[in-house]
Short mmCIF file of C-alpha atoms in Angstrom, two decimals:
data_model
loop_
_atom_site.label_atom_id
_atom_site.label_comp_id
_atom_site.label_asym_id
_atom_site.label_seq_id
_atom_site.Cartn_x
_atom_site.Cartn_y
_atom_site.Cartn_z
CA UNK L 11 -25.05 -16.66 1.22
CA UNK L 12 -21.58 -15.74 1.76
CA UNK L 13 -19.28 -18.04 3.80
CA UNK L 14 -16.21 -16.30 5.41
CA UNK L 15 -13.34 -17.96 6.51
CA UNK L 16 -12.90 -15.38 9.67
CA UNK L 17 -10.15 -16.26 11.78
CA UNK L 18 -7.09 -15.12 9.42
CA UNK L 19 -9.01 -12.58 8.13
CA UNK L 20 -10.11 -11.18 11.41
CA UNK L 21 -6.53 -11.38 12.85
CA UNK L 22 -5.00 -9.56 9.67
CA UNK L 23 -7.37 -6.76 9.76
CA UNK L 24 -6.33 -5.97 13.89
CA UNK L 25 -2.62 -6.28 13.00
CA UNK L 26 -3.13 -3.55 9.72
CA UNK L 27 -5.87 -1.39 11.28
CA UNK L 28 -5.20 2.46 11.40
CA UNK L 29 -3.82 3.29 14.65
CA UNK L 30 -5.55 6.83 14.99
CA UNK L 31 -8.12 7.72 18.13
CA UNK L 32 -10.84 5.28 19.01
CA UNK L 33 -12.64 8.04 20.04
CA UNK L 34 -16.17 8.47 18.16
CA UNK L 35 -17.38 11.88 17.42
CA UNK L 36 -21.40 11.31 18.18
CA UNK L 37 -21.00 9.26 21.43
CA UNK L 38 -18.84 8.27 24.16
CA UNK L 39 -16.95 4.80 24.38
CA UNK L 40 -14.96 2.77 27.03
CA UNK L 41 -12.37 -0.42 26.25
CA UNK L 42 -12.89 -2.41 28.86
CA UNK L 43 -10.62 -5.25 29.63
CA UNK L 44 -10.75 -8.66 32.08
CA UNK L 45 -7.88 -10.12 33.59
CA UNK L 46 -7.59 -12.65 36.09
CA UNK L 47 -3.94 -14.05 37.08
CA UNK L 48 -0.83 -11.98 37.17
CA UNK L 49 2.55 -13.70 36.70
CA UNK L 50 1.12 -17.21 37.56
CA UNK L 51 2.19 -19.30 34.80
CA UNK L 52 0.74 -22.51 36.87
CA UNK L 53 -2.68 -21.29 34.68
CA UNK L 54 -2.00 -19.89 31.34
CA UNK L 55 -5.56 -19.68 30.13
CA UNK L 56 -6.19 -17.35 32.68
CA UNK L 57 -2.67 -15.69 33.77
CA UNK L 58 -0.68 -12.66 31.99
CA UNK L 59 2.73 -12.17 32.46
CA UNK L 60 4.06 -9.15 34.39
CA UNK L 61 5.88 -7.96 31.30
CA UNK L 62 2.72 -7.82 28.98
CA UNK L 63 0.58 -6.21 31.69
CA UNK L 64 3.09 -3.78 32.31
CA UNK L 65 3.11 -3.24 28.57
CA UNK L 66 -0.22 -3.04 28.43
CA UNK L 67 -0.30 0.07 30.99
CA UNK L 68 2.62 1.67 28.87
CA UNK L 69 0.61 1.43 26.00
CA UNK L 70 -1.97 3.26 27.75
CA UNK L 71 0.34 6.05 29.16
CA UNK L 72 1.97 6.38 25.79
CA UNK L 73 -1.44 7.39 24.38
CA UNK L 74 -3.29 9.26 26.51
CA UNK L 75 -5.78 7.03 27.87
CA UNK L 76 -7.88 8.23 30.78
CA UNK L 77 -8.13 5.05 33.23
CA UNK L 78 -11.15 4.85 35.37
CA UNK L 79 -12.74 2.06 37.46
CA UNK L 80 -15.78 0.21 35.87
CA UNK L 81 -18.18 2.32 37.99
CA UNK L 82 -16.66 5.87 37.26
CA UNK L 83 -16.50 4.85 33.54
CA UNK L 84 -20.37 4.06 33.69
CA UNK L 85 -20.50 7.73 35.29
CA UNK L 86 -18.26 8.80 32.63
CA UNK L 87 -20.39 7.63 30.20
CA UNK L 88 -23.51 8.94 31.33
CA UNK L 89 -21.88 12.36 31.73
CA UNK L 90 -21.39 15.76 30.03
CA UNK L 91 -17.63 15.06 30.23
CA UNK L 92 -15.09 15.67 27.55
CA UNK L 93 -15.08 12.97 25.45
CA UNK L 94 -11.79 11.13 25.85
CA UNK L 95 -9.98 7.73 25.09
CA UNK L 96 -11.02 6.03 27.94
CA UNK L 97 -10.00 2.32 29.31
CA UNK L 98 -10.77 -0.03 32.19
CA UNK L 99 -9.17 -2.59 33.86
CA UNK L 100 -11.07 -5.48 35.58
CA UNK L 101 -9.92 -8.59 37.22
CA UNK L 102 -12.31 -11.24 38.08
CA UNK L 103 -12.15 -13.49 41.26
CA UNK L 104 -9.83 -11.63 43.24
CA UNK L 105 -6.63 -13.97 43.18
CA UNK L 106 -3.65 -13.19 45.58
CA UNK L 107 -1.27 -12.78 42.48
CA UNK L 108 -3.37 -9.50 41.45
CA UNK L 109 -2.42 -7.91 45.08
CA UNK L 110 1.35 -9.31 45.02
CA UNK L 111 2.19 -8.76 41.17
CA UNK L 112 -0.52 -6.65 39.56
CA UNK L 113 -1.64 -3.80 42.01
CA UNK L 114 2.09 -2.49 42.25
CA UNK L 115 2.09 -2.32 38.65
CA UNK L 116 -0.98 -0.25 38.73
CA UNK L 117 0.37 2.02 41.51
CA UNK L 118 3.62 2.49 39.25
CA UNK L 119 1.72 3.91 36.42
CA UNK L 120 -1.03 5.57 39.21
CA UNK L 121 -4.00 3.75 37.69
CA UNK L 122 -7.21 2.76 38.96
CA UNK L 123 -8.83 -0.96 38.63
CA UNK L 124 -11.97 -2.88 39.39
CA UNK L 125 -11.85 -6.15 41.19
CA UNK L 126 -14.76 -8.61 41.32
CA UNK L 127 -15.03 -11.02 44.25
CA UNK L 128 -16.81 -14.27 44.67
CA UNK L 129 -17.45 -13.99 48.92
CA UNK L 130 -17.43 -17.75 49.39
CA UNK L 131 -13.62 -17.86 48.35
CA UNK L 132 -11.93 -14.81 50.30
CA UNK L 133 -9.26 -16.35 52.16
CA UNK L 134 -8.82 -19.56 50.75
CA UNK L 135 -6.15 -21.21 48.53
CA UNK L 136 -5.10 -18.93 46.05
CA UNK L 137 -7.80 -16.10 46.90
CA UNK L 138 -7.14 -12.70 48.40
CA UNK L 139 -8.01 -12.49 52.05
CA UNK L 140 -10.08 -9.52 53.31
CA UNK L 141 -7.41 -7.80 54.96
CA UNK L 142 -5.77 -7.80 51.61
CA UNK L 143 -8.74 -6.73 49.53
CA UNK L 144 -9.30 -3.95 52.47
CA UNK L 145 -5.65 -3.10 51.35
CA UNK L 146 -6.34 -2.90 47.91
CA UNK L 147 -9.52 -0.76 48.41
CA UNK L 148 -6.96 1.77 50.08
CA UNK L 149 -4.96 2.04 46.62
CA UNK L 150 -7.96 3.34 44.30
CA UNK L 151 -9.20 -0.28 43.51
CA UNK L 152 -13.06 -0.81 43.24
CA UNK L 153 -14.63 -3.89 44.57
CA UNK L 154 -17.29 -5.27 42.47
CA UNK L 155 -19.78 -8.30 43.15
CA UNK L 156 -19.60 -11.52 41.40
CA UNK L 157 -21.60 -13.58 43.54
CA UNK L 158 -21.11 -15.81 46.72
CA UNK L 159 -20.25 -19.11 45.30
CA UNK L 160 -19.31 -18.25 41.34
CA UNK L 161 -21.58 -21.20 40.44
CA UNK L 162 -22.58 -22.12 37.01
CA UNK L 163 -26.31 -21.08 37.88
CA UNK L 164 -27.49 -21.54 34.22
CA UNK L 165 -27.11 -25.09 35.31
CA UNK L 166 -29.60 -24.78 38.23
CA UNK L 167 -32.94 -25.82 37.36
CA UNK L 168 -35.30 -22.95 36.70
CA UNK L 169 -37.66 -23.28 39.74
CA UNK L 170 -34.55 -22.84 42.01
CA UNK L 171 -32.07 -20.91 39.69
CA UNK L 172 -33.66 -17.13 40.10
CA UNK L 173 -34.26 -17.32 43.91
CA UNK L 174 -30.52 -18.97 44.22
CA UNK L 175 -29.23 -16.48 42.40
CA UNK L 176 -30.75 -13.36 44.03
CA UNK L 177 -30.03 -14.91 47.26
CA UNK L 178 -26.35 -15.25 46.57
CA UNK L 179 -26.62 -11.01 45.41
CA UNK L 180 -27.90 -10.25 48.57
CA UNK L 181 -25.89 -12.27 50.75
CA UNK L 182 -22.67 -11.24 48.77
CA UNK L 183 -23.54 -7.80 49.30
CA UNK L 184 -24.12 -8.28 52.83
CA UNK L 185 -20.74 -10.11 53.52
CA UNK L 186 -18.75 -7.10 51.57
CA UNK L 187 -20.39 -4.53 53.60
CA UNK L 188 -19.86 -6.19 56.71
CA UNK L 189 -16.28 -6.98 55.89
CA UNK L 190 -15.16 -4.04 54.28
CA UNK L 191 -17.41 -1.22 55.02
CA UNK L 192 -18.69 -0.89 51.46
CA UNK L 193 -21.84 -1.59 49.05
CA UNK L 194 -20.49 -2.35 45.45
CA UNK L 195 -22.20 -1.01 42.65
CA UNK L 196 -21.28 -2.81 40.05
CA UNK L 197 -21.03 -6.70 38.99
CA UNK L 198 -20.04 -9.37 36.82
CA UNK L 199 -21.74 -12.62 35.97
CA UNK L 200 -19.35 -15.81 36.67
CA UNK L 201 -17.77 -17.32 33.35
CA UNK L 202 -20.16 -14.20 31.52
CA UNK L 203 -23.11 -16.37 31.66
CA UNK L 204 -26.80 -14.86 31.97
CA UNK L 205 -30.26 -15.25 30.71
CA UNK L 206 -32.83 -12.82 30.54
CA UNK L 207 -34.15 -13.30 34.06
CA UNK L 208 -30.77 -13.18 35.98
CA UNK L 209 -29.89 -9.83 34.02
CA UNK L 210 -33.06 -8.24 35.21
CA UNK L 211 -32.69 -9.41 38.72
CA UNK L 212 -29.20 -7.38 38.65
CA UNK L 213 -31.12 -4.37 37.19
CA UNK L 214 -33.84 -4.57 39.94
CA UNK L 215 -30.86 -5.47 42.61
CA UNK L 216 -29.51 -1.63 41.59
CA UNK L 217 -26.34 -2.29 40.32
CA UNK L 218 -25.00 0.63 37.82
CA UNK L 219 -23.77 -1.72 35.48
CA UNK L 220 -23.09 -5.35 34.89
CA UNK L 221 -20.03 -6.82 33.17
CA UNK L 222 -20.42 -9.99 30.58
CA UNK L 223 -17.52 -11.56 28.86
CA UNK L 224 -18.64 -10.90 25.33
CA UNK L 225 -15.88 -9.01 23.83
CA UNK L 226 -16.23 -5.57 22.51
CA UNK L 227 -16.45 -1.74 23.44
CA UNK L 228 -18.90 -0.17 25.82
CA UNK L 229 -20.61 2.56 24.13
CA UNK L 230 -23.23 5.09 25.77
CA UNK L 231 -25.80 3.26 23.79
CA UNK L 232 -24.73 -0.18 25.29
CA UNK L 233 -27.08 -2.65 27.33
CA UNK L 234 -25.04 -1.34 30.67
CA UNK L 235 -26.75 -4.68 32.27
CA UNK L 236 -24.00 -6.88 30.08
CA UNK L 237 -21.18 -4.46 29.29
CA UNK L 238 -18.48 -6.08 26.90
CA UNK L 239 -14.91 -6.69 27.66
CA UNK L 240 -11.99 -7.79 25.93
CA UNK L 241 -10.06 -10.98 27.76
CA UNK L 242 -6.36 -10.56 28.48
CA UNK L 243 -4.69 -13.76 29.01
CA UNK L 244 -1.14 -15.33 27.69
CA UNK L 245 -3.30 -16.28 24.52
CA UNK L 246 -4.29 -12.75 23.67
CA UNK L 247 -1.83 -10.39 25.78
CA UNK L 248 0.94 -9.62 23.26
CA UNK L 249 1.18 -6.04 22.66
CA UNK L 250 -0.18 -5.96 19.18
CA UNK L 251 -3.50 -7.91 20.05
CA UNK L 252 -3.90 -5.65 23.12
CA UNK L 253 -3.40 -2.20 21.05
CA UNK L 254 -5.56 -3.34 18.36
CA UNK L 255 -8.40 -3.90 20.95
CA UNK L 256 -7.55 -0.33 22.60
CA UNK L 257 -8.10 1.35 19.43
CA UNK L 258 -11.20 -0.36 18.52
CA UNK L 259 -14.68 1.40 18.22
CA UNK L 260 -18.35 -0.03 19.30
CA UNK L 261 -20.60 -1.23 16.42
CA UNK L 262 -23.85 -0.27 17.79
CA UNK L 263 -26.61 -2.15 16.59
CA UNK L 264 -30.37 0.05 16.50
CA UNK L 265 -31.89 -3.61 16.63
CA UNK L 266 -30.66 -7.27 17.51
CA UNK L 267 -32.81 -9.80 17.26
CA UNK L 268 -32.50 -12.15 19.75
CA UNK L 269 -31.18 -9.96 22.52
CA UNK L 270 -30.55 -13.35 24.92
CA UNK L 271 -27.66 -15.37 24.62
CA UNK L 272 -29.38 -18.66 24.94
CA UNK L 273 -28.56 -20.88 22.49
CA UNK L 274 -31.53 -22.47 20.75
CA UNK L 275 -32.28 -26.09 20.62
CA UNK L 276 -31.01 -26.66 16.92
CA UNK L 277 -27.64 -25.39 17.86
CA UNK L 278 -27.37 -23.52 14.74
CA UNK L 279 -28.48 -19.77 16.06
CA UNK L 280 -29.53 -16.95 13.80
CA UNK L 281 -28.74 -13.52 14.85
CA UNK L 282 -29.97 -10.32 12.99
CA UNK L 283 -28.02 -6.98 13.36
CA UNK L 284 -29.43 -3.74 11.56
CA UNK L 285 -27.34 -0.42 11.77
CA UNK L 286 -26.65 2.85 10.48
CA UNK L 287 -24.30 2.25 7.23
CA UNK L 288 -22.88 5.79 7.59
CA UNK L 289 -18.93 5.95 6.77
CA UNK L 290 -18.45 2.02 7.60
CA UNK L 291 -17.07 -0.02 4.27
CA UNK L 292 -19.69 -2.71 4.47
CA UNK L 293 -17.81 -4.73 1.90
CA UNK L 294 -15.24 -5.17 3.87
CA UNK L 295 -17.45 -6.21 6.85
CA UNK L 296 -15.70 -9.88 8.14
CA UNK L 297 -17.97 -12.24 10.62
CA UNK L 298 -16.22 -14.98 12.62
CA UNK L 299 -17.82 -17.73 14.91
CA UNK L 300 -15.63 -19.51 17.74
CA UNK L 301 -15.53 -23.28 16.33
CA UNK L 302 -17.59 -22.59 13.27
CA UNK L 303 -17.84 -21.10 10.01
CA UNK L 304 -19.64 -18.26 9.45
CA UNK L 305 -22.94 -17.88 6.96
CA UNK L 306 -23.70 -14.25 6.05
CA UNK L 307 -25.94 -12.18 4.57
CA UNK L 308 -26.18 -8.37 4.15
CA UNK L 309 -29.08 -5.83 2.94
CA UNK L 310 -28.42 -2.65 2.38
CA UNK L 311 -31.02 -0.01 2.17
CA UNK L 312 -31.94 3.67 2.59
CA UNK L 313 -28.47 4.22 4.75
CA UNK L 314 -29.13 0.89 7.26
CA UNK L 315 -27.42 -2.28 6.90
CA UNK L 316 -29.37 -5.68 8.03
CA UNK L 317 -27.14 -8.35 8.76
CA UNK L 318 -27.87 -11.96 9.24
CA UNK L 319 -25.38 -14.54 10.60
CA UNK L 320 -25.76 -18.15 11.15
CA UNK L 321 -23.10 -21.00 11.62
CA UNK L 322 -22.75 -23.57 8.72
CA UNK L 323 -23.15 -26.44 11.17
CA UNK L 324 -24.27 -27.25 14.86
CA UNK L 325 -22.38 -25.21 17.81
CA UNK L 326 -20.90 -27.80 20.22
CA UNK L 327 -19.13 -25.65 22.57
CA UNK L 328 -20.82 -24.30 26.05
CA UNK L 329 -20.08 -20.52 25.10
CA UNK L 330 -19.51 -19.15 21.32
CA UNK L 331 -19.33 -16.03 20.11
CA UNK L 332 -20.15 -14.41 17.06
CA UNK L 333 -17.89 -11.64 16.01
CA UNK L 334 -18.42 -8.92 13.43
CA UNK L 335 -15.77 -6.09 12.45
CA UNK L 336 -15.50 -3.71 10.00
CA UNK L 337 -13.76 -0.35 8.77
CA UNK L 338 -14.52 3.00 8.36
CA UNK L 339 -13.23 5.11 5.51
CA UNK L 340 -10.89 6.60 7.70
CA UNK L 341 -9.53 3.06 8.54
CA UNK L 342 -10.96 2.91 11.80
CA UNK L 343 -12.26 -0.26 13.27
CA UNK L 344 -15.70 -1.35 14.67
CA UNK L 345 -16.52 -4.46 16.86
CA UNK L 346 -19.55 -6.10 17.84
CA UNK L 347 -20.11 -9.88 19.58
CA UNK L 348 -23.09 -11.59 20.87
CA UNK L 349 -22.51 -14.68 22.97
CA UNK L 350 -24.53 -18.07 23.03
CA UNK L 351 -24.24 -20.32 25.83
CA UNK L 352 -25.67 -23.80 25.75
CA UNK L 353 -25.86 -25.00 29.32
CA UNK L 354 -25.96 -28.49 28.25
CA UNK L 355 -22.55 -28.59 27.83
CA UNK L 356 -20.67 -29.17 30.94
#
């Protein structure tokens, strides 16, 4: 067993990674970011300053990214279009500060974005009204589904959880159609929380893709019903942090066990990843666990690497990420995160 203290190593690796193109040669990739509030410093954990947001947009322009809506990015991944550096800007919850502060900056750069709305709160408190959402839709903004209530669905008993979740999806689709005259084709899980049956409900509802909140890069081989996104708030918004994420590549496992995000009862989950070694510098592979120390075993055999990860101690957070980063021989970095969710933590 090799124990690594991940936070310092991870930060250093991102800061000093090679700034070359993040486009892979063998498959398309999309880097997706999630924002909430814009220029609203009352809520620093979900807010981004306008200066930082504009710096992000300027970086994407300066480095020749195509910026697409979430739905268009999924179409791009599945198309025969030319392989390009591609970014997606998503906004969860539909706060007024996006319409007031964020949208004008997007228009300044000519970029689209996707806003995921919870229909119960539209027009109330700090949330955009239907007229503001309609206006945004006329200004290159895709509207996606974020359920009706934005509830902690995993805290509902199983005998009612899935019917409630399914009913809310149908209700919010109906309301959006009535109010905006459109039917969303993309979805975002509230708090990024889901279990396999919830994922199946979204798949069966006909959405082309769904966004989670485990960090990482979307690839053509990703499970499109739980696409990773990098969070952008005041804690992560500095330009060097943003640019390091924008340059990331997807570390795509051939096998992943388990695939579920649900925390086991013993609270020390083991994650096994198997992937093609290729040009990856396995000796420089790093593991980071939120709120814990990572124990890692690596086996290399016949061009493949098997990685087993677990936490040294019990995990106590509601949501915990296991994150792996590794460079290749050209200095480009690859990222993979697996989310564990413990609904017993309120």
